[in-house]
């Protein structure tokens, strides 16, 4: 049977149903500017292939006529997402909506690209072996990394791994025989939040990540904003506290110095005269230990100021806070919200803050979302 590549209208239809489904045909027509006849023609191949399903009838408007909303069949495809950090690879097996159905993790003892490819290959093969013969074949692999990525193929710069110009997608495709898409980790996470997270359906919002570093992502006009400098982590050096500590690049009181896990642990460790882990910092702050609390309160004020800058300058009224360091919110969330409000005009819209406290899973799901995005771009249907 002849296969044809999807046109722009069909790809956008698939994207809209994936993000917003179940969604009525009338709503789809308004969003896409399509007539009922065009919508029926474009959706038929997806229904025939089992990628779309018709959801239960809904009563439509004042006429009381039943409507058959369209939705994706989430279990029709499987994807793997892998998040690379400096010391580990975290992987999830997901459905078509990036919902994790299995997860694995491996340590990265070496940063040589071929060694990392071997670890990722082992992770993927372990997840595939566990999924069972009755589940759909994996349709793609997404990998996210802290740094710059060109054309979702080549990691041009990854400081945590010491990489320059590594053709990661080519290496993984040769190892696994799967389509591979590579992306900056914050961009990937922002894509997952846009398509499947608590801000789904919003035309504009921001993402702030707190962990080994500090990241910033932005969605405007229903599109993730990217530039050639996206992978440089420019949000990590926003000046927030003129009396704060220095970051490794010599910026006093920047977002990395005030909010990253290594900096927070170093500040509390110096005060206590011993090394301390992040979980203990949060526990001590929750118990109102004065030294730990002084550091987390300062971090909370800085986080609120950062969110205030973002809301004021990007003109968004929703922010998703994620990353492995969001435990800070449990002890400094009120402080952050107060600082955010203080930096806003009293008559400005309230900024809604969604906190994703599920650890590393969102990062790996973000990588899977990039694979899903790539699969939609490559999808071919019967003519």
Coordinates of C-alpha atoms in Angstrom, one line a residue, residues 236-237 245-258 263:
X236 CA 20.8 30.2 35.5
X237 CA 22.6 33.5 35.9
X245 CA 27.2 33.8 47.3
X246 CA 29.2 33.5 44.1
X247 CA 28.5 30.9 41.5
X248 CA 31.4 29.1 39.7
X249 CA 31.4 31.8 37.0
X250 CA 31.8 34.6 39.6
X251 CA 28.2 36.0 39.5
X252 CA 27.1 37.1 42.9
X253 CA 23.7 36.0 44.0
X254 CA 22.6 34.7 40.6
X255 CA 19.9 32.1 40.2
X256 CA 22.5 29.3 40.2
X257 CA 24.2 30.6 43.3
X258 CA 20.9 31.0 45.1
X263 CA 25.1 25.8 46.2

